[in-house]
Amino acid sequence: MEKKPLILVSNDDGITAPGIHTLVKVMQKIGEVVVVAPDGPQSGMGHAITIGNTLRLDRSLAFAEVESYECSGTPADCVKLAKHHVLKNRKPDLVVSGINHGSNSSISVLYSGTMSAAIEAAIEGLPAIGFSLCDYGHDIDFSHTEEYVELITRQALEFGIPAGVALNVNFPKKSAKPIAGIKVCRQARAKWEEEFDERKDPQGRVYFWLTGNFVNHDKGEDTDEAALAQNYVSVVPCQFDMTSNYAITVLNNDWNLNPEAEPAGSSKTVESGRAEG
Amino acid sequence: MEKKPLILVSNDDGITAPGIHTLVKVMQKIGEVVVVAPDGPQSGMGHAITIGNTLRLDRSLAFAEVESYECSGTPADCVKLAKHHVLKNRKPDLVVSGINHGSNSSISVLYSGTMSAAIEAAIEGLPAIGFSLCDYGHDIDFSHTEEYVELITRQALEFGIPAGVALNVNFPKKSAKPIAGIKVCRQARAKWEEEFDERKDPQGRVYFWLTGNFVNHDKGEDTDEAALAQNYVSVVPCQFDMTSNYAITVLNNDWNLNPEAEPAGSSKTVESGRAEG
């Protein structure tokens, strides 16, 4: 009998969230599952880690028949503790995170605890996927995502994920319209336009709630936002190397960071009269 | 008289940390300064934002003669509140964060609250720089960084920073050796190799401290780690678009995400016998 792949599951909504239960159900069809997830909600935690405080890790009863642990830390902490403490010499074949309650498309990848678990796994050299559902409703329905979660997971195990990359998968909200398919995309240049809801506490002291609207400024057809708007599942491969090679060239040519070592413009070669903006 | 540039200052070590006081001192030579910083330490918060809880923002007495505010939230919250609530129609010419107590080179950029303030500013369309000093000592000496903080800040104001990019500047620890200069670099492929220090609390229940060693696996001479090892100040331009274009190509060619729409291999064109690994 072929050995079942070992799949580590985490999330950021906490171990009792419906999304991780859908994800575990699908993963049990594919492999041997171990769950290490936060013991409570960790949404918006970005790539936070716990360094000024202690961490707890306890066996969890959240899943029948699945080895599972709940952790007091962030999603990134969960993956670190899973690798170094829970799994030790059992190297997972895949790390999956989610299914997040709410979108992690576009710029939300930076704020996302779901994706930080996946990116932490990629840093550790493990293939990883974060799954999110673009639905902020209370009684959220994950059922339409299951076949696509299974398809993408099986392909990741079969074909691999390039090193240094984690996949950011987002699903359109369930609707009467069927899912159009799966598109590999780039991250849209969209952003949250924040507003702060200013209130006064019972003592008359001011406090704020962060709120705002997601606005897509990107007209590209090849973005995750465009795919989701057309009812596709979006897959964005995300790298943890944040270097902008373009900006390295700009700084080396336009700035003068070592004025004593090399006078401004000394190494410039003029080849044509055309100046690029 | 020329109008002074407006400079927003934040950090992740909190408004009373020595590093932000050095940074404010330098910025006061260059422009009009407004400080919005966390009211306590926020190290390792990555790009966390406060969405499940309220935020406080109060005038601070941490700086004489400088308009300053302390915030209960994360570094990214500080920048959001500064832009939308404190500054409103006063658009800053530059956002600076730090000087962080400890390195944010290489992969640490992802965990760094200092850099998340800078990257949040870049998302908001503002030029931004995060400064960090590679010294974890208790009585840390920031004095050797001042002239370089000033030089880099003045050049950012004069020459600009490419859109979608924030600069990650790291300084070597103060030593007898003079700083060799400034190098524009790429993010090294280095990582933290974690260990967990397992202890028992007074009730006998297990808890963990995250600990570990930073290991540089990258042999490149063009990395921030290589520059810092040679006593250079490293400058890595960091983009918030995390898309891996290379991986998009791999997935589109090697995976088969829409098996019904298009059978595997149907669009493949064989042009030569050579297969790339």
mmCIF file of C-alpha atoms in Angstrom, chain A residues 54-176:
data_model
loop_
_atom_site.group_PDB
_atom_site.id
_atom_site.type_symbol
_atom_site.label_atom_id
_atom_site.label_comp_id
_atom_site.label_asym_id
_atom_site.label_seq_id
_atom_site.Cartn_x
_atom_site.Cartn_y
_atom_site.Cartn_z
ATOM 1 C CA THR A 54 5.176 32.259 26.602
ATOM 2 C CA LEU A 55 3.371 29.754 24.388
ATOM 3 C CA ARG A 56 0.953 27.009 25.393
ATOM 4 C CA LEU A 57 0.271 23.909 23.320
ATOM 5 C CA ASP A 58 -2.352 21.359 24.367
ATOM 6 C CA ARG A 59 -3.949 18.280 22.854
ATOM 7 C CA SER A 60 -7.336 19.276 21.457
ATOM 8 C CA LEU A 61 -10.638 17.472 21.307
ATOM 9 C CA ALA A 62 -11.821 19.627 18.403
ATOM 10 C CA PHE A 63 -11.494 16.751 15.924
ATOM 11 C CA ALA A 64 -12.519 13.156 16.432
ATOM 12 C CA GLU A 65 -9.914 10.690 15.114
ATOM 13 C CA VAL A 66 -7.433 13.413 14.144
ATOM 14 C CA GLU A 67 -4.242 14.176 16.077
ATOM 15 C CA SER A 68 -4.854 17.793 16.954
ATOM 16 C CA TYR A 69 -3.368 20.512 19.153
ATOM 17 C CA GLU A 70 -4.457 23.983 20.121
ATOM 18 C CA CYS A 71 -1.879 26.704 20.633
ATOM 19 C CA SER A 72 -2.044 30.021 22.458
ATOM 20 C CA GLY A 73 0.058 31.730 19.784
ATOM 21 C CA THR A 74 -0.300 33.090 16.266
ATOM 22 C CA PRO A 75 -0.663 31.030 13.060
ATOM 23 C CA ALA A 76 3.097 31.418 12.418
ATOM 24 C CA ASP A 77 3.769 30.151 15.962
ATOM 25 C CA CYS A 78 1.536 27.122 15.259
ATOM 26 C CA VAL A 79 3.582 26.116 12.225
ATOM 27 C CA LYS A 80 6.873 26.600 14.085
ATOM 28 C CA LEU A 81 5.648 24.536 17.066
ATOM 29 C CA ALA A 82 4.191 21.889 14.750
ATOM 30 C CA LYS A 83 7.447 21.434 12.890
ATOM 31 C CA HIS A 84 9.844 21.576 15.825
ATOM 32 C CA HIS A 85 7.819 20.090 18.649
ATOM 33 C CA VAL A 86 4.781 18.108 17.453
ATOM 34 C CA LEU A 87 6.055 16.529 14.244
ATOM 35 C CA LYS A 88 9.806 16.611 14.958
ATOM 36 C CA ASN A 89 11.187 14.002 12.534
ATOM 37 C CA ARG A 90 7.894 13.520 10.676
ATOM 38 C CA LYS A 91 8.313 16.000 7.787
ATOM 39 C CA PRO A 92 4.922 17.022 6.392
ATOM 40 C CA ASP A 93 4.395 16.570 2.649
ATOM 41 C CA LEU A 94 2.128 19.626 2.636
ATOM 42 C CA VAL A 95 0.957 22.384 4.964
ATOM 43 C CA VAL A 96 -2.544 23.798 4.436
ATOM 44 C CA SER A 97 -4.155 26.708 6.229
ATOM 45 C CA GLY A 98 -7.763 27.873 6.394
ATOM 46 C CA ILE A 99 -10.348 27.808 5.099
ATOM 47 C CA ASN A 100 -10.394 31.433 6.163
ATOM 48 C CA HIS A 101 -13.680 33.111 6.930
ATOM 49 C CA GLY A 102 -13.243 36.109 4.596
ATOM 50 C CA SER A 103 -11.093 37.115 1.644
ATOM 51 C CA ASN A 104 -7.292 37.108 1.634
ATOM 52 C CA SER A 105 -6.962 38.225 -1.964
ATOM 53 C CA SER A 106 -4.792 41.102 -3.146
ATOM 54 C CA ILE A 107 -3.134 43.188 -0.416
ATOM 55 C CA SER A 108 -4.946 41.259 2.350
ATOM 56 C CA VAL A 109 -2.239 38.613 1.999
ATOM 57 C CA LEU A 110 -0.008 40.890 4.117
ATOM 58 C CA TYR A 111 -2.493 41.132 6.995
ATOM 59 C CA SER A 112 -3.587 37.528 6.819
ATOM 60 C CA GLY A 113 -2.866 35.072 9.590
ATOM 61 C CA THR A 114 -4.044 32.281 7.266
ATOM 62 C CA MET A 115 -1.382 33.124 4.721
ATOM 63 C CA SER A 116 1.285 33.726 7.365
ATOM 64 C CA ALA A 117 0.924 30.072 8.396
ATOM 65 C CA ALA A 118 1.440 29.058 4.747
ATOM 66 C CA ILE A 119 4.346 31.475 4.231
ATOM 67 C CA GLU A 120 5.978 30.331 7.477
ATOM 68 C CA ALA A 121 5.808 26.787 6.108
ATOM 69 C CA ALA A 122 7.392 27.946 2.828
ATOM 70 C CA ILE A 123 10.217 29.570 4.809
ATOM 71 C CA GLU A 124 10.702 26.182 6.486
ATOM 72 C CA GLY A 125 11.035 24.635 3.028
ATOM 73 C CA LEU A 126 7.604 22.973 3.071
ATOM 74 C CA PRO A 127 5.028 23.147 0.245
ATOM 75 C CA ALA A 128 2.094 25.182 1.531
ATOM 76 C CA ILE A 129 -1.323 26.511 0.556
ATOM 77 C CA GLY A 130 -3.622 29.019 2.261
ATOM 78 C CA PHE A 131 -7.344 28.763 1.441
ATOM 79 C CA SER A 132 -9.850 31.582 1.988
ATOM 80 C CA LEU A 133 -13.505 32.135 1.191
ATOM 81 C CA CYS A 134 -14.603 35.627 0.123
ATOM 82 C CA ASP A 135 -17.630 35.670 2.373
ATOM 83 C CA TYR A 136 -17.962 37.727 5.558
ATOM 84 C CA GLY A 137 -21.436 36.454 6.414
ATOM 85 C CA HIS A 138 -22.271 34.829 9.713
ATOM 86 C CA ASP A 139 -23.592 31.468 8.529
ATOM 87 C CA ILE A 140 -20.977 30.971 5.868
ATOM 88 C CA ASP A 141 -21.333 28.017 3.478
ATOM 89 C CA PHE A 142 -18.019 26.330 2.581
ATOM 90 C CA SER A 143 -19.558 23.365 0.682
ATOM 91 C CA HIS A 144 -18.826 24.623 -2.841
ATOM 92 C CA THR A 145 -15.096 24.936 -2.055
ATOM 93 C CA GLU A 146 -14.541 21.282 -1.196
ATOM 94 C CA GLU A 147 -13.983 19.843 -4.678
ATOM 95 C CA TYR A 148 -11.561 22.663 -5.541
ATOM 96 C CA VAL A 149 -9.655 22.337 -2.270
ATOM 97 C CA GLU A 150 -9.250 18.646 -3.064
ATOM 98 C CA LEU A 151 -8.200 19.238 -6.689
ATOM 99 C CA ILE A 152 -5.606 21.905 -5.808
ATOM 100 C CA THR A 153 -4.242 19.865 -2.885
ATOM 101 C CA ARG A 154 -3.860 16.721 -5.009
ATOM 102 C CA GLN A 155 -2.077 18.700 -7.744
ATOM 103 C CA ALA A 156 0.252 20.307 -5.189
ATOM 104 C CA LEU A 157 1.178 16.825 -3.933
ATOM 105 C CA GLU A 158 1.579 15.479 -7.485
ATOM 106 C CA PHE A 159 3.348 18.357 -9.239
ATOM 107 C CA GLY A 160 4.917 20.234 -6.307
ATOM 108 C CA ILE A 161 5.053 23.934 -5.483
ATOM 109 C CA PRO A 162 8.174 25.912 -6.465
ATOM 110 C CA ALA A 163 10.588 26.516 -3.567
ATOM 111 C CA GLY A 164 10.208 29.806 -1.708
ATOM 112 C CA VAL A 165 6.541 30.094 -2.689
ATOM 113 C CA ALA A 166 3.192 29.487 -0.934
ATOM 114 C CA LEU A 167 -0.114 29.483 -2.782
ATOM 115 C CA ASN A 168 -2.818 31.981 -1.844
ATOM 116 C CA VAL A 169 -6.130 30.416 -2.931
ATOM 117 C CA ASN A 170 -9.362 32.427 -2.693
ATOM 118 C CA PHE A 171 -12.878 31.177 -3.414
ATOM 119 C CA PRO A 172 -15.826 33.274 -4.579
ATOM 120 C CA LYS A 173 -18.787 33.401 -2.212
ATOM 121 C CA LYS A 174 -21.371 30.663 -2.833
ATOM 122 C CA SER A 175 -24.024 31.794 -5.299
ATOM 123 C CA ALA A 176 -26.480 30.400 -7.832
#
